[in-house]
């Protein structure tokens, strides 16, 4: 019923084998060859205090621009507190969950206290 024609199969296999041999023998592009030094430079930059400060400032700016963020953070903190109560009742350690709740409460207060100069105009 089904018949494999060697006249079609052999040229196709030769083309695949030829293309694989070309790709395997090709030199690496310049960006792929220098991956390790780039990664080391990126890690060194991530540990830089100035970079961390800039990330925090940008994060705060984005949170201030979102008008619903303070309410969302408060609700999230409330949910974490409720979850911590459940964990405590079941005998678990609620401290990490309470730490997360405190973080979101601080973020909510921080964004709420941001001055009007920090907030973008409403459109």
PDB file of C-alpha atoms in Angstrom:
ATOM      1  CA  UNK A   1       0.000   0.000   0.000  1.00  0.00           C
ATOM      2  CA  UNK A   2       2.527   2.556   1.213  1.00  0.00           C
ATOM      3  CA  UNK A   3       5.822   2.544  -0.587  1.00  0.00           C
ATOM      4  CA  UNK A   4       8.938   4.521   0.299  1.00  0.00           C
ATOM      5  CA  UNK A   5      10.657   5.778  -2.808  1.00  0.00           C
ATOM      6  CA  UNK A   6      14.408   5.856  -2.358  1.00  0.00           C
ATOM      7  CA  UNK A   7      14.686   8.466  -5.099  1.00  0.00           C
ATOM      8  CA  UNK A   8      12.890  10.952  -2.788  1.00  0.00           C
ATOM      9  CA  UNK A   9      14.277   9.790   0.549  1.00  0.00           C
ATOM     10  CA  UNK A  10      17.989   9.698  -0.237  1.00  0.00           C
ATOM     11  CA  UNK A  11      18.264  13.314  -1.502  1.00  0.00           C
ATOM     12  CA  UNK A  12      16.238  14.561   1.469  1.00  0.00           C
ATOM     13  CA  UNK A  13      18.474  12.725   3.954  1.00  0.00           C
ATOM     14  CA  UNK A  14      21.582  14.041   2.185  1.00  0.00           C
ATOM     15  CA  UNK A  15      20.246  17.610   2.418  1.00  0.00           C
ATOM     16  CA  UNK A  16      19.557  17.212   6.152  1.00  0.00           C
ATOM     17  CA  UNK A  17      22.987  15.690   6.788  1.00  0.00           C
ATOM     18  CA  UNK A  18      24.672  18.479   4.821  1.00  0.00           C
ATOM     19  CA  UNK A  19      22.842  21.230   6.695  1.00  0.00           C
ATOM     20  CA  UNK A  20      23.683  19.639  10.070  1.00  0.00           C
ATOM     21  CA  UNK A  21      27.351  19.436   9.138  1.00  0.00           C
ATOM     22  CA  UNK A  22      27.360  23.096   8.124  1.00  0.00           C
ATOM     23  CA  UNK A  23      25.731  24.226  11.366  1.00  0.00           C
ATOM     24  CA  UNK A  24      27.994  22.064  13.524  1.00  0.00           C
ATOM     25  CA  UNK A  25      31.140  23.452  11.906  1.00  0.00           C
ATOM     26  CA  UNK A  26      30.068  27.099  11.985  1.00  0.00           C
ATOM     27  CA  UNK A  27      31.892  29.419  14.395  1.00  0.00           C
ATOM     28  CA  UNK A  28      29.924  30.840  17.320  1.00  0.00           C
ATOM     29  CA  UNK A  29      28.608  34.371  16.979  1.00  0.00           C
ATOM     30  CA  UNK A  30      30.456  37.042  18.966  1.00  0.00           C
ATOM     31  CA  UNK A  31      27.636  37.494  21.505  1.00  0.00           C
ATOM     32  CA  UNK A  32      27.500  33.739  22.212  1.00  0.00           C
ATOM     33  CA  UNK A  33      31.251  33.449  22.596  1.00  0.00           C
ATOM     34  CA  UNK A  34      31.478  36.111  25.300  1.00  0.00           C
ATOM     35  CA  UNK A  35      28.689  34.803  27.542  1.00  0.00           C
ATOM     36  CA  UNK A  36      30.738  34.209  30.694  1.00  0.00           C
ATOM     37  CA  UNK A  37      32.371  37.659  30.930  1.00  0.00           C
ATOM     38  CA  UNK A  38      28.995  39.299  30.274  1.00  0.00           C
ATOM     39  CA  UNK A  39      27.371  37.227  33.020  1.00  0.00           C
ATOM     40  CA  UNK A  40      30.148  38.114  35.478  1.00  0.00           C
ATOM     41  CA  UNK A  41      29.805  41.811  34.665  1.00  0.00           C
ATOM     42  CA  UNK A  42      26.043  41.630  35.113  1.00  0.00           C
ATOM     43  CA  UNK A  43      26.419  39.958  38.518  1.00  0.00           C
ATOM     44  CA  UNK A  44      28.923  42.573  39.638  1.00  0.00           C
ATOM     45  CA  UNK A  45      26.546  45.314  38.540  1.00  0.00           C
ATOM     46  CA  UNK A  46      23.600  43.719  40.354  1.00  0.00           C
ATOM     47  CA  UNK A  47      25.558  43.825  43.613  1.00  0.00           C
ATOM     48  CA  UNK A  48      26.374  47.472  43.165  1.00  0.00           C
ATOM     49  CA  UNK A  49      24.650  49.627  45.795  1.00  0.00           C
ATOM     50  CA  UNK A  50      23.915  52.363  43.290  1.00  0.00           C
ATOM     51  CA  UNK A  51      22.068  49.926  41.055  1.00  0.00           C
ATOM     52  CA  UNK A  52      19.999  48.662  43.972  1.00  0.00           C
ATOM     53  CA  UNK A  53      19.112  52.246  44.877  1.00  0.00           C
ATOM     54  CA  UNK A  54      17.978  52.950  41.316  1.00  0.00           C
ATOM     55  CA  UNK A  55      15.877  49.765  41.270  1.00  0.00           C
ATOM     56  CA  UNK A  56      14.172  50.775  44.518  1.00  0.00           C
ATOM     57  CA  UNK A  57      13.462  54.278  43.207  1.00  0.00           C
ATOM     58  CA  UNK A  58      11.995  52.918  39.981  1.00  0.00           C
ATOM     59  CA  UNK A  59       9.916  50.416  41.931  1.00  0.00           C
ATOM     60  CA  UNK A  60       8.516  53.195  44.119  1.00  0.00           C
ATOM     61  CA  UNK A  61       7.744  55.359  41.081  1.00  0.00           C
ATOM     62  CA  UNK A  62       5.810  52.525  39.468  1.00  0.00           C
ATOM     63  CA  UNK A  63       3.862  51.883  42.669  1.00  0.00           C
ATOM     64  CA  UNK A  64       3.029  55.575  43.048  1.00  0.00           C
ATOM     65  CA  UNK A  65       1.730  55.733  39.479  1.00  0.00           C
ATOM     66  CA  UNK A  66      -0.718  52.907  40.178  1.00  0.00           C
ATOM     67  CA  UNK A  67      -3.660  54.571  41.966  1.00  0.00           C
ATOM     68  CA  UNK A  68      -5.029  51.320  43.381  1.00  0.00           C
ATOM     69  CA  UNK A  69      -1.739  50.016  44.779  1.00  0.00           C
ATOM     70  CA  UNK A  70      -2.198  51.255  48.386  1.00  0.00           C
ATOM     71  CA  UNK A  71      -5.595  49.556  48.665  1.00  0.00           C
ATOM     72  CA  UNK A  72      -4.332  46.384  47.013  1.00  0.00           C
ATOM     73  CA  UNK A  73      -1.370  46.245  49.392  1.00  0.00           C
ATOM     74  CA  UNK A  74      -3.652  46.733  52.423  1.00  0.00           C
ATOM     75  CA  UNK A  75      -5.961  43.941  51.295  1.00  0.00           C
ATOM     76  CA  UNK A  76      -3.020  41.680  50.589  1.00  0.00           C
ATOM     77  CA  UNK A  77      -1.604  42.360  54.059  1.00  0.00           C
ATOM     78  CA  UNK A  78      -5.010  41.611  55.580  1.00  0.00           C
ATOM     79  CA  UNK A  79      -5.157  38.319  53.676  1.00  0.00           C
ATOM     80  CA  UNK A  80      -1.666  37.391  54.858  1.00  0.00           C
ATOM     81  CA  UNK A  81      -2.639  38.108  58.464  1.00  0.00           C
ATOM     82  CA  UNK A  82      -5.699  35.873  58.164  1.00  0.00           C
ATOM     83  CA  UNK A  83      -3.571  33.151  56.629  1.00  0.00           C
ATOM     84  CA  UNK A  84      -1.025  33.511  59.441  1.00  0.00           C
ATOM     85  CA  UNK A  85      -3.817  33.031  61.990  1.00  0.00           C
ATOM     86  CA  UNK A  86      -4.894  29.824  60.268  1.00  0.00           C
ATOM     87  CA  UNK A  87      -1.298  28.574  60.125  1.00  0.00           C
ATOM     88  CA  UNK A  88      -0.819  29.371  63.822  1.00  0.00           C
ATOM     89  CA  UNK A  89      -4.010  27.493  64.746  1.00  0.00           C
ATOM     90  CA  UNK A  90      -2.756  24.463  62.849  1.00  0.00           C
ATOM     91  CA  UNK A  91       0.578  24.546  64.663  1.00  0.00           C
ATOM     92  CA  UNK A  92       2.747  26.030  61.916  1.00  0.00           C
ATOM     93  CA  UNK A  93       5.174  28.932  61.996  1.00  0.00           C
ATOM     94  CA  UNK A  94       3.284  32.121  60.998  1.00  0.00           C
ATOM     95  CA  UNK A  95       6.344  34.414  61.199  1.00  0.00           C
ATOM     96  CA  UNK A  96       7.229  34.437  57.451  1.00  0.00           C
ATOM     97  CA  UNK A  97       3.615  35.153  56.564  1.00  0.00           C
ATOM     98  CA  UNK A  98       3.422  37.947  59.144  1.00  0.00           C
ATOM     99  CA  UNK A  99       6.666  39.371  57.745  1.00  0.00           C
ATOM    100  CA  UNK A 100       5.073  39.475  54.299  1.00  0.00           C
ATOM    101  CA  UNK A 101       1.987  41.193  55.751  1.00  0.00           C
ATOM    102  CA  UNK A 102       4.187  43.800  57.435  1.00  0.00           C
ATOM    103  CA  UNK A 103       6.059  44.387  54.175  1.00  0.00           C
ATOM    104  CA  UNK A 104       2.863  45.132  52.273  1.00  0.00           C
ATOM    105  CA  UNK A 105       1.589  47.386  55.062  1.00  0.00           C
ATOM    106  CA  UNK A 106       4.830  49.379  54.895  1.00  0.00           C
ATOM    107  CA  UNK A 107       4.585  49.591  51.109  1.00  0.00           C
ATOM    108  CA  UNK A 108       1.000  50.820  51.360  1.00  0.00           C
ATOM    109  CA  UNK A 109       1.963  53.502  53.876  1.00  0.00           C
ATOM    110  CA  UNK A 110       5.021  54.514  51.884  1.00  0.00           C
ATOM    111  CA  UNK A 111       3.039  54.987  48.677  1.00  0.00           C
ATOM    112  CA  UNK A 112       0.234  56.778  50.511  1.00  0.00           C
ATOM    113  CA  UNK A 113       2.748  59.234  52.021  1.00  0.00           C
ATOM    114  CA  UNK A 114       4.350  59.972  48.646  1.00  0.00           C
ATOM    115  CA  UNK A 115       4.136  63.669  47.911  1.00  0.00           C
ATOM    116  CA  UNK A 116       1.998  65.154  45.158  1.00  0.00           C
ATOM    117  CA  UNK A 117       5.189  65.873  43.210  1.00  0.00           C
ATOM    118  CA  UNK A 118       5.815  62.130  42.952  1.00  0.00           C
ATOM    119  CA  UNK A 119       2.371  61.366  41.569  1.00  0.00           C
ATOM    120  CA  UNK A 120       1.740  61.807  37.839  1.00  0.00           C
ATOM    121  CA  UNK A 121      -1.157  63.961  36.673  1.00  0.00           C
ATOM    122  CA  UNK A 122      -4.488  62.183  36.278  1.00  0.00           C
ATOM    123  CA  UNK A 123      -5.631  61.988  32.672  1.00  0.00           C
TER     124      UNK A 123
END
